[in-house]
Short mmCIF file of C-alpha atoms and ligand atoms in Angstrom, two decimals:
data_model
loop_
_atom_site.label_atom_id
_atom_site.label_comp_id
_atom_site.label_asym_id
_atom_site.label_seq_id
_atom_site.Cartn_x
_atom_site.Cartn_y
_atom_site.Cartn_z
CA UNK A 28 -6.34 15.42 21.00
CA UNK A 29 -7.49 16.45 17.55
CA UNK A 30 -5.55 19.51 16.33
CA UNK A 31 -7.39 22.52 14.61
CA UNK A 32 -5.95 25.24 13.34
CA UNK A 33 -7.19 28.78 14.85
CA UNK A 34 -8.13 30.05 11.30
CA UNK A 35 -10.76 28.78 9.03
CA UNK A 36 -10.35 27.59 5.65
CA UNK A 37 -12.55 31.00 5.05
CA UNK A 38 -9.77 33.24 6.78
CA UNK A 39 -6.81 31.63 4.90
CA UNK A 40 -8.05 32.18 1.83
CA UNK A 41 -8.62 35.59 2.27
CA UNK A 42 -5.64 36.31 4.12
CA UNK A 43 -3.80 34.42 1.26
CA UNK A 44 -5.73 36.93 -1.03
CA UNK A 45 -3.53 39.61 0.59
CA UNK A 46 -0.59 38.40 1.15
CA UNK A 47 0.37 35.53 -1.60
CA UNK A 48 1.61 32.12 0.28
CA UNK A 49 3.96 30.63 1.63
CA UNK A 50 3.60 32.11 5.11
CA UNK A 51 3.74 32.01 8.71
CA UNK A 52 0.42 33.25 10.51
CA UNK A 53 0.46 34.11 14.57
CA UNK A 54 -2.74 34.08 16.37
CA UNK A 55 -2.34 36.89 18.42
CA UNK A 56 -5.43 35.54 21.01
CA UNK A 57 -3.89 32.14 21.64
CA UNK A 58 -0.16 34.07 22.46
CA UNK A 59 -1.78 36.06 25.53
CA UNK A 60 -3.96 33.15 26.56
CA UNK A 61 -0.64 31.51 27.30
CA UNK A 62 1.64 34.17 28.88
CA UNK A 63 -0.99 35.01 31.56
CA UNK A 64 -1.43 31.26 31.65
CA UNK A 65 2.89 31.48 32.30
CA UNK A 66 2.36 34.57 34.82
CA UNK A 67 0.14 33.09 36.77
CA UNK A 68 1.46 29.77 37.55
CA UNK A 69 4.41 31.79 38.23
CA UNK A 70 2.86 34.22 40.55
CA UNK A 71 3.86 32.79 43.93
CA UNK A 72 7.41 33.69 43.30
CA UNK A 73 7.38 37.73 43.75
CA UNK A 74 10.84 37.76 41.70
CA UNK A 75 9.36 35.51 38.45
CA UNK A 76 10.56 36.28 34.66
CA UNK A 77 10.09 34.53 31.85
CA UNK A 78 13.04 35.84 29.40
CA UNK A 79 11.38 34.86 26.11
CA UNK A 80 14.27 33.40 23.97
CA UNK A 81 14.70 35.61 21.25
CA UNK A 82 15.92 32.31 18.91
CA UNK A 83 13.21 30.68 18.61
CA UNK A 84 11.31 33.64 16.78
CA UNK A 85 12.61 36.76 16.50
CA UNK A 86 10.13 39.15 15.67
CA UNK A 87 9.87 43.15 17.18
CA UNK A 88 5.55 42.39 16.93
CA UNK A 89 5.64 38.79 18.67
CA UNK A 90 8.31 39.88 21.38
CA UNK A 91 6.10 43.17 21.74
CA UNK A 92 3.22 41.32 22.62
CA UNK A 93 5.24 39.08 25.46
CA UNK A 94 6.85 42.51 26.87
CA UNK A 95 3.30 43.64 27.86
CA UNK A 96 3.42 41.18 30.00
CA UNK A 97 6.59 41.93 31.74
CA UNK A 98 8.99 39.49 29.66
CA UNK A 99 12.52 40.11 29.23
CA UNK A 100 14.71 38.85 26.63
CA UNK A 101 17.13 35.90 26.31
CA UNK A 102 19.81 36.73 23.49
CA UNK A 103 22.83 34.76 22.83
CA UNK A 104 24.10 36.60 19.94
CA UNK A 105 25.00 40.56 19.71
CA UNK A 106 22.56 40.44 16.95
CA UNK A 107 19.35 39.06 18.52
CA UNK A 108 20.70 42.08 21.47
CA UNK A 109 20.23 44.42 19.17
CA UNK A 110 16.66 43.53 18.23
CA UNK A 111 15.60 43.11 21.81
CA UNK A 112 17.07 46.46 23.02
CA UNK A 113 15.00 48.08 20.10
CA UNK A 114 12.22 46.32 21.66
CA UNK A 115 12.98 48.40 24.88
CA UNK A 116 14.20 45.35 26.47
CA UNK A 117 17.48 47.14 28.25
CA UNK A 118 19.51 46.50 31.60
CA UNK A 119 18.19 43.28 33.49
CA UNK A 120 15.33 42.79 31.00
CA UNK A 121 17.80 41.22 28.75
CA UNK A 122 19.76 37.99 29.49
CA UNK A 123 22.78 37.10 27.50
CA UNK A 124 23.22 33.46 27.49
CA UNK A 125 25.59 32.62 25.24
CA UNK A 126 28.01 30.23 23.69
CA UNK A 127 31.56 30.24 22.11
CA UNK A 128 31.00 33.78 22.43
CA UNK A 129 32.88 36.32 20.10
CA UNK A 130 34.52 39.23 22.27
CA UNK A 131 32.43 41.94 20.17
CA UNK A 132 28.90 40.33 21.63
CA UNK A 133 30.42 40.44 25.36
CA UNK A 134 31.29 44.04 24.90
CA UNK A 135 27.50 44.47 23.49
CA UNK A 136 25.77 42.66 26.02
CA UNK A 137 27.73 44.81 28.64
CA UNK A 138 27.21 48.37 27.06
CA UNK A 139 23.13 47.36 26.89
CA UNK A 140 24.02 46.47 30.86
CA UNK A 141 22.70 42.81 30.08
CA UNK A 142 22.36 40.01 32.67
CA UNK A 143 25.76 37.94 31.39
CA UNK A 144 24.97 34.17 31.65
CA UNK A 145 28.98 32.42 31.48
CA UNK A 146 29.13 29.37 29.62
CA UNK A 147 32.32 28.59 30.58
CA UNK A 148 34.74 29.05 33.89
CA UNK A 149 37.49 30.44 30.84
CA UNK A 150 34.87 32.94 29.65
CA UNK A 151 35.70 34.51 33.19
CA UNK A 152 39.08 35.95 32.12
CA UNK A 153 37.45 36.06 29.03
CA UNK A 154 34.90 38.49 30.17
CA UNK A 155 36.99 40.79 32.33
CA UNK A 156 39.55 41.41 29.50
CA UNK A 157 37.03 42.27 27.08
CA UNK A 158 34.89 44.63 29.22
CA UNK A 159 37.71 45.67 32.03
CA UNK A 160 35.53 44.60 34.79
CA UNK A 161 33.27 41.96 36.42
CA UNK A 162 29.65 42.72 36.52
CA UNK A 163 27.72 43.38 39.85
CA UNK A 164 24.97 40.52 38.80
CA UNK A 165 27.01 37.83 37.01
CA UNK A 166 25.01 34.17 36.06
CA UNK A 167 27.11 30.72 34.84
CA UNK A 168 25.37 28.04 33.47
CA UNK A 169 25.56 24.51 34.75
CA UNK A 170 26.56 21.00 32.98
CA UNK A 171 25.89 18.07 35.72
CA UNK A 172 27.26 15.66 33.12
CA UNK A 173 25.98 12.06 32.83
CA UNK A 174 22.28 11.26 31.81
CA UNK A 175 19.32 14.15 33.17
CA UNK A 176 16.72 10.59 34.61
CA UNK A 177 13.44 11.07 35.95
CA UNK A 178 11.62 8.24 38.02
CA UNK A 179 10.24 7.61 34.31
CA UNK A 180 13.47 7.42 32.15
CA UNK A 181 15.98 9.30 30.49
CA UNK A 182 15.12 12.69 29.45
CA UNK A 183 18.47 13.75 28.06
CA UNK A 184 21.94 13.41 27.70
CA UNK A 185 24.22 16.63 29.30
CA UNK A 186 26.88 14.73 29.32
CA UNK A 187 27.20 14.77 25.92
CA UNK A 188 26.67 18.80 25.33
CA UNK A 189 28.57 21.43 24.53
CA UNK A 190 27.33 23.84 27.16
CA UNK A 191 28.05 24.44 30.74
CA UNK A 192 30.60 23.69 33.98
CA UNK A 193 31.01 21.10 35.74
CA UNK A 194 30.18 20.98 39.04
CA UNK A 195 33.58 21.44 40.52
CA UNK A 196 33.99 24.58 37.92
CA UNK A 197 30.90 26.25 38.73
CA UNK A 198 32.02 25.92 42.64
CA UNK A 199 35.59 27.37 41.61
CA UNK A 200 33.89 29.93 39.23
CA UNK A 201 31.38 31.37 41.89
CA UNK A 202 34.42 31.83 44.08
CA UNK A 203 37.00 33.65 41.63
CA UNK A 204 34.06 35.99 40.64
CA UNK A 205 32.77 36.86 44.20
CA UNK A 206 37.09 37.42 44.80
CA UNK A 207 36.63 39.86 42.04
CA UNK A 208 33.89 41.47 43.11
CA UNK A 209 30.76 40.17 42.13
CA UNK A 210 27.43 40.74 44.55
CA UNK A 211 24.50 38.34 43.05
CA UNK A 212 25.15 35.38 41.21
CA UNK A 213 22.62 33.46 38.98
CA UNK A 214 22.58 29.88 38.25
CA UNK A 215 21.19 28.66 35.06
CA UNK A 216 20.67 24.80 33.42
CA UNK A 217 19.01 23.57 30.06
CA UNK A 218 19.38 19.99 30.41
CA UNK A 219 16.22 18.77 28.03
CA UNK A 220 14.50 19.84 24.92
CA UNK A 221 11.26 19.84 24.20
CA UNK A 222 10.27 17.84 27.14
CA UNK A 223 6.44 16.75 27.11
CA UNK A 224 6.23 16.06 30.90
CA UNK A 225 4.89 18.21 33.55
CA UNK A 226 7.82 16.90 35.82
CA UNK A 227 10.92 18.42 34.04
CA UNK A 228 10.84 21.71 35.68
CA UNK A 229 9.93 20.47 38.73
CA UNK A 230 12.80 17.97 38.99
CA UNK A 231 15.36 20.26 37.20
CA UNK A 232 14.46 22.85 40.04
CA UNK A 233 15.36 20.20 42.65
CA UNK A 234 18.94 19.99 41.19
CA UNK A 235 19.44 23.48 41.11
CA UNK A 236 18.03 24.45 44.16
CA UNK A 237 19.80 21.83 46.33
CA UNK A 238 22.90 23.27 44.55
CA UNK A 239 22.34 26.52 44.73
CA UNK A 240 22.21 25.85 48.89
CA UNK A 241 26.00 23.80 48.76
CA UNK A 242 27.28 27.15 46.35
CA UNK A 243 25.93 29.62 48.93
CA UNK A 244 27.00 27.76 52.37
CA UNK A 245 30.41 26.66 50.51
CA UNK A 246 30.91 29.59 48.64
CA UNK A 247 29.61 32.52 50.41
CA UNK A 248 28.12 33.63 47.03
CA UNK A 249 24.63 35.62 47.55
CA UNK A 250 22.44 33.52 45.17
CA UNK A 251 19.66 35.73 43.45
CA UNK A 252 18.26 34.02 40.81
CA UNK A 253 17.81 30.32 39.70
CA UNK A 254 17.25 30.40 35.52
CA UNK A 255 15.58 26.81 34.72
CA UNK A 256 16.14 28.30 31.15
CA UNK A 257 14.52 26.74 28.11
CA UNK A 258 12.87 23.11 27.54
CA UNK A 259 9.10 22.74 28.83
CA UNK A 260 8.08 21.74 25.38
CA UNK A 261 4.97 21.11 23.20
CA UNK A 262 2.49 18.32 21.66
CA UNK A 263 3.76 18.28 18.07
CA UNK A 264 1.51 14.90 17.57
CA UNK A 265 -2.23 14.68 18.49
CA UNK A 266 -1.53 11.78 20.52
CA UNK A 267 0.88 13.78 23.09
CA UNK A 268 -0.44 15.49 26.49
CA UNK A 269 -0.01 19.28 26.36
CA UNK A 270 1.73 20.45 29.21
CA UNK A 271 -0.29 22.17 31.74
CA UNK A 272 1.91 25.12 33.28
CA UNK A 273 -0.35 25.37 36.21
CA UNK A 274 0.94 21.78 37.22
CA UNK A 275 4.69 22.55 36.33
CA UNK A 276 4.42 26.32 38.29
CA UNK A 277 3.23 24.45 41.61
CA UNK A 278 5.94 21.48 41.19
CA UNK A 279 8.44 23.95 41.26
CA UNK A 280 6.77 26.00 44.32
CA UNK A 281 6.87 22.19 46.24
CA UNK A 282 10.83 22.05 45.61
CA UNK A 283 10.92 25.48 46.20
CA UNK A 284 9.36 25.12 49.70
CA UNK A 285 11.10 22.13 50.60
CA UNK A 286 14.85 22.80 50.00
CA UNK A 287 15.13 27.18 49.18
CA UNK A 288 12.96 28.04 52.05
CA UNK A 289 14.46 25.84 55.01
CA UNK A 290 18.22 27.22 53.79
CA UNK A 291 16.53 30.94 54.64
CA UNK A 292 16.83 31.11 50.47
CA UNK A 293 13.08 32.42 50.09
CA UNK A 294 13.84 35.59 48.31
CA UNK A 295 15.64 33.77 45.10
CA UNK A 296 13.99 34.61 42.19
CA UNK A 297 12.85 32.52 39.47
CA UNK A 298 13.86 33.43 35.80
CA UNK A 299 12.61 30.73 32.87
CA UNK A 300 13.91 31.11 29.11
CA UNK A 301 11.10 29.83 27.26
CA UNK A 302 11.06 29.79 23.75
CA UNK A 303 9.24 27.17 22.15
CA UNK A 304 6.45 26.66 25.03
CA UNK A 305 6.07 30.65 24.47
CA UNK A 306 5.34 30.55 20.63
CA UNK A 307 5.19 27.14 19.11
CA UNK A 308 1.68 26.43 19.22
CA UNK A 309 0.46 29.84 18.35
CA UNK A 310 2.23 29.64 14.90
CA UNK A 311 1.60 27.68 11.44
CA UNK A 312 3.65 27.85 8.02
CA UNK A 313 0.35 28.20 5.32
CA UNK A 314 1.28 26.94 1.93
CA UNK A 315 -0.65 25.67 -1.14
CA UNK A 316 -0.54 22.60 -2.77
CA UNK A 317 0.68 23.23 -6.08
CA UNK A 318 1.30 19.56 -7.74
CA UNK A 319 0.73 16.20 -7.35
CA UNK A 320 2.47 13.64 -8.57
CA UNK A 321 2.12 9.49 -8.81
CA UNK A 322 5.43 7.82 -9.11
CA UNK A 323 6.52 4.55 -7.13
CA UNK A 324 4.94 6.80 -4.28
CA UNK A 325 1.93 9.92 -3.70
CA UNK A 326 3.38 13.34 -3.50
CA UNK A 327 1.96 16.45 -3.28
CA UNK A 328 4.52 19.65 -4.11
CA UNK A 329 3.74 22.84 -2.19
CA UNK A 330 5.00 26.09 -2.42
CA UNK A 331 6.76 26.16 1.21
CA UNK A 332 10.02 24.51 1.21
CA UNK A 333 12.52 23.43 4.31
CA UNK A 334 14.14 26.91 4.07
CA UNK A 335 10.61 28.16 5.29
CA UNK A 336 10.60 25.49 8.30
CA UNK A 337 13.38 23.54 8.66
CA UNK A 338 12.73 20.94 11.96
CA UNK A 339 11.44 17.84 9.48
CA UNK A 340 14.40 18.18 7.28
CA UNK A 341 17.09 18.12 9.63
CA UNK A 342 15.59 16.69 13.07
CA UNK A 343 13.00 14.33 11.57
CA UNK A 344 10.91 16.62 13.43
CA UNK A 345 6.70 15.89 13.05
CA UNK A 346 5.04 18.76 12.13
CA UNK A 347 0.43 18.01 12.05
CA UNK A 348 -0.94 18.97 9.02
CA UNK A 349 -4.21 19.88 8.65
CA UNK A 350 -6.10 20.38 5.00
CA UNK A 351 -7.92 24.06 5.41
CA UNK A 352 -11.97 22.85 4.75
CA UNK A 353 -11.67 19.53 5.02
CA UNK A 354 -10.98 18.99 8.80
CA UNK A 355 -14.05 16.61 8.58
CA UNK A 356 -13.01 14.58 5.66
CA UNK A 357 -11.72 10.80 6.50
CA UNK A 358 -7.87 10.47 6.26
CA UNK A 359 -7.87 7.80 3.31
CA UNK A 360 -4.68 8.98 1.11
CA UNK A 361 -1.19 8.59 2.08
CA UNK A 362 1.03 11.14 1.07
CA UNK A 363 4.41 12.67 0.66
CA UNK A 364 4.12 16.57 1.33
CA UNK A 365 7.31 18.01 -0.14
CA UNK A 366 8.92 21.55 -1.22
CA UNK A 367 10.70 22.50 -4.31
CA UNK A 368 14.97 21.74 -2.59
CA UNK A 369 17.25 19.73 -4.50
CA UNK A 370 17.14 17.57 -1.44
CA UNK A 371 15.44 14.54 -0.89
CA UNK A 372 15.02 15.26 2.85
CA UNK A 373 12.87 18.59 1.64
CA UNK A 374 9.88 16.69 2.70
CA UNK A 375 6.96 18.47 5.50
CA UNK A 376 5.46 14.45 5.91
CA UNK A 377 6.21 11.07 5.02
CA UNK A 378 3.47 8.79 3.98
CA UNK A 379 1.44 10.52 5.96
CA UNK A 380 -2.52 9.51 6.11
CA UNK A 381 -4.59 12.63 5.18
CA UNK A 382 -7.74 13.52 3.24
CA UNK A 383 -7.78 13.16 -0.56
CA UNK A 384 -5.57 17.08 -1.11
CA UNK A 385 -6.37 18.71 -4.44
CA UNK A 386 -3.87 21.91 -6.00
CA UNK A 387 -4.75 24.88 -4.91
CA UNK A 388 -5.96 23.24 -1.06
CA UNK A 389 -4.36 25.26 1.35
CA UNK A 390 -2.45 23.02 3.73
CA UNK A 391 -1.74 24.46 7.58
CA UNK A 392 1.46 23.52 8.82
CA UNK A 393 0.93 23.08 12.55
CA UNK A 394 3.50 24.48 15.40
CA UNK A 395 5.96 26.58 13.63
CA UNK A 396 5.47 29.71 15.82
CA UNK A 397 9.03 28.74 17.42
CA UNK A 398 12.39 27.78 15.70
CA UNK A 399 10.22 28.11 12.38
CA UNK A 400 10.64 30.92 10.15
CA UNK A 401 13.58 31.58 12.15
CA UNK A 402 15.74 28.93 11.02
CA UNK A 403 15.20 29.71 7.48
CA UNK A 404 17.61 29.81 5.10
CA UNK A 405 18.32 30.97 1.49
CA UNK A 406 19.29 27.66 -0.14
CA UNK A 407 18.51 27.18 -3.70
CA UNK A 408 17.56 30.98 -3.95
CA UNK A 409 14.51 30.27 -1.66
CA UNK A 410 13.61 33.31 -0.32
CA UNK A 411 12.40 33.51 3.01
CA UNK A 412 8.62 34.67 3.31
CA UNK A 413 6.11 36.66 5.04
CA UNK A 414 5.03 36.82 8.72
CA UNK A 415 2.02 37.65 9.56
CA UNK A 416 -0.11 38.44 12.51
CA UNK A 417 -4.03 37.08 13.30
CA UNK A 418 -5.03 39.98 15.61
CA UNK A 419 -7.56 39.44 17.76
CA UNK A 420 -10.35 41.86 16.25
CA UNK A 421 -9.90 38.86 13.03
CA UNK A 422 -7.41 41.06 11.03
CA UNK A 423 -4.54 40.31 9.21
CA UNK A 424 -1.06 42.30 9.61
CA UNK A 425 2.00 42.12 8.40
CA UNK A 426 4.58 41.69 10.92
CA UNK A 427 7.46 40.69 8.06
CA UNK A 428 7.38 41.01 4.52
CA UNK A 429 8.50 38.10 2.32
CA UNK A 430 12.03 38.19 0.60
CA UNK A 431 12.66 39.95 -2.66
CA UNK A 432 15.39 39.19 -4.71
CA UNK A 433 16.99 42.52 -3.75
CA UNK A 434 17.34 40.99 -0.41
CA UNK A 435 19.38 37.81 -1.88
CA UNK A 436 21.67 39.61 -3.87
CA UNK A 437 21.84 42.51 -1.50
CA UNK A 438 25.37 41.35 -0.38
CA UNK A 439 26.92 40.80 -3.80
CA UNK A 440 27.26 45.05 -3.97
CA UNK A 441 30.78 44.23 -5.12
CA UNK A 442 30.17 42.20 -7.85
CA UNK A 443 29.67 44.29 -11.19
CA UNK A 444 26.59 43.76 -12.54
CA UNK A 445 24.94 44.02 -8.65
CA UNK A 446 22.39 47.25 -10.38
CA UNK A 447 21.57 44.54 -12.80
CA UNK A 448 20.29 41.99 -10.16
CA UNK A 449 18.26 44.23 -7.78
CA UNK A 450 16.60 45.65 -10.46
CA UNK A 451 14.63 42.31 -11.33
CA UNK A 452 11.22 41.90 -9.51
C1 PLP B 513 17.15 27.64 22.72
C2 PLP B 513 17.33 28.15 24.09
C3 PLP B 513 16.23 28.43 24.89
C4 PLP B 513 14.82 28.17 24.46
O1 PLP B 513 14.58 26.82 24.28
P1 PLP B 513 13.10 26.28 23.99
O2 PLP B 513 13.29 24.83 23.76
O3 PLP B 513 12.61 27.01 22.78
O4 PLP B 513 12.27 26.58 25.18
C5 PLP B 513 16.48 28.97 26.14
N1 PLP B 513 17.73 29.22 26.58
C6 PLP B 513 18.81 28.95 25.84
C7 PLP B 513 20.16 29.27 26.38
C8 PLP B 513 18.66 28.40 24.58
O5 PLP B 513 19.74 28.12 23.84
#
């Protein structure tokens, strides 16, 4: 499938007039297209949420947009709680699934009365000496362990991640918390990333769903929600399949029929923790070429850098690029797209075919609305940059100013000449 950006050349260049580049740009049309898309494949479960993960792009404007909907939030950190309670995301719109988790972020998630998601059959004593108590609604997250195989292959390796119980924990955890008073437990998995199959949910449900039948019969436990959590992922290349959420939303209403129904388990509710499916797409880092340069290889410098999007540094990660007005032209240079790091790996594309790119072309960065900006990072004095939101009336907003200086030396307040640095523009 070709890939177009949703703004034209046109647009960019006057949105760039405003607000100077590098930065990412939302398309605010494209983000409810695909949460009603999400509700509706959804719908046959009366209990659906989708707990956006806060992660993956945590913006008040973006997160605003998915709570008219009826979205919750997924934090993991007391930080991203704090942004989603000012969100008026409180009580059991907020899920805290967590890792490694500091005692301070329990004692958060627990004040804010958030749905608390165990990682680990420790974080049980954990839990109750921090807070004095064991919630009503308590969730633990599953490990199976081994390799997560469809009847196509391998998806992923849980055997080899951090996160989760075993099986014989989670069985042993369900019953110490129901001895100490729990009422509805939650089970919750994220055994792929970025999966581009329509079967992931659907066979992920099966697991959990068979399980959550052994946990209640053995266990006694009253099972209220099942949390596929995170994972149904996107086309980063043209040449991948989008996912089609209709097809995943009626796999997991066959599994749900077949194994929750029969165990009298048809009132379970179905929570997802989509972060990626939610925003990716609907995002793109713009930057302008700046230089070009003809050594052993073709580069072209822009002004974005891997502190502005990070995935092709560190995962390898494809990210399209499209040239703003020439979308038409043939592909007949190969290029090296880079940023400004003192790191060879600070490169958007590598020999990549695309038209002939002169400085000053504005270059769209596809599929950075998720785990974008937000893994930016200050390194090299980058500064972080803009947000900004296409609404759909064709109007720019700013949803995040870029970095100032200020901002970077904002934590060196004890060092003497601090008035010095915040001064400078
Ligand atoms: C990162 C994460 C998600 C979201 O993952 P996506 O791949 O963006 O859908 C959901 N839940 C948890 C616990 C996560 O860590």
């Amino acid at each position: 499938m070709q890939k177009k950006p949703f703004a034209t050349k046109e647009q960019l260049e006057a949105i760039a007039a405003q607000f100077p580049t590098p930065f990412h740009l939302y398309d605010e049309a494209g983000i409810r297209r695909n949460v009603e898309a999400m509700r509706d494949a959804f719908s046959w479960n009366p209990g659906f949420r989708e707990y956006f993960a806060v992660k993956a792009t945590p913006n008040p404007f973006l997160i605003n947009i998915l709570r008219e909907y009826g979205c919750g939030c997924d934090c993991a950190t007391g930080v991203e709680l704090m942004l989603a309670d000012a969100c008026g995301a409180h009580g059991h719109d907020l899920m805290f699934s967590s890792n490694e988790t500091p005692a301070a972020d329990y004692a958060l998630a627990d004040e804010l009365g958030a749905i608390i998601n165990l990682d680990d059959i420790t974080h049980i004593d954990f839990l109750e000496q921090t807070i004095g108590h064991i919630p009503d609604t308590i969730s633990c997250r599953y490990n199976p362990g081994g390799l997560f195989e469809i009847s196509n292959g391998i998806m992923d390796n849980p055997g080899d991640a951090k996160y989760g119980m075993t099986t014989e924990q989670l069985f042993e955890a369900f019953r110490i918390l129901k001895s100490k008073g729990a009422k509805n437990f939650g089970i919750h998995a994220f055994l792929c990333s970025n999966t581009v199959t329509n079967d992931y949910y659907p066979e992920l449900a099966k697991v959990l769903f068979n399980l959550a039948v052994r946990l209640q019969e053995e266990t006694g436990a009253h099972i209220a929600f099942i949390n596929l959590s995170g994972g149904v992922g996107i086309p980063y290349s043209p040449d991948q399949e989008p996912n089609d959420i209709r097809v995943i939303g009626e796999g997991v209403r066959r599994v749900y029929e077949e194994v929750l129904v029969p165990a009298g388990m048809g009132d379970v509710a179905i929570y997802t923790e989509l972060g990626r499916f939610m925003m990716g797409p609907y995002g793109c880092l713009i930057t302008r070429a700046i230089h070009e340069k003809h050594i052993y290889k073709e580069y072209i410098g822009v002004d974005a850098c891997a502190a502005n999007l990070m995935r092709p540094a560190i995962y390898g990660a494809y990210h399209h690029i499209t040239v703003a007005g020439k979308e038409d032209w043939p592909c007949d240079h190969i290029y090296d797209v880079v940023g400004g790091l003192c790191e060879n790996n600070d490169k958007f594309a590598i020999d990549r075919a695309l038209p002939r790119i002169d400085r000053g072309d504005l270059l769209v960065i596809h599929d950075t609305g998720a785990h974008g900006h937000s893994m930016g990072y200050n390194y090299n004095g980058k500064l972080r940059s803009a947000e900004v939101l296409l609404r759909e009336d064709g109007s720019a907003q700013l949803i995040r100013r870029a970095e100032t200086p200020a901002d970077y030396f904002a934590t060196l307040d004890c060092f003497p000449e601090y008035e010095q640095l915040v001064k400078r523009k």
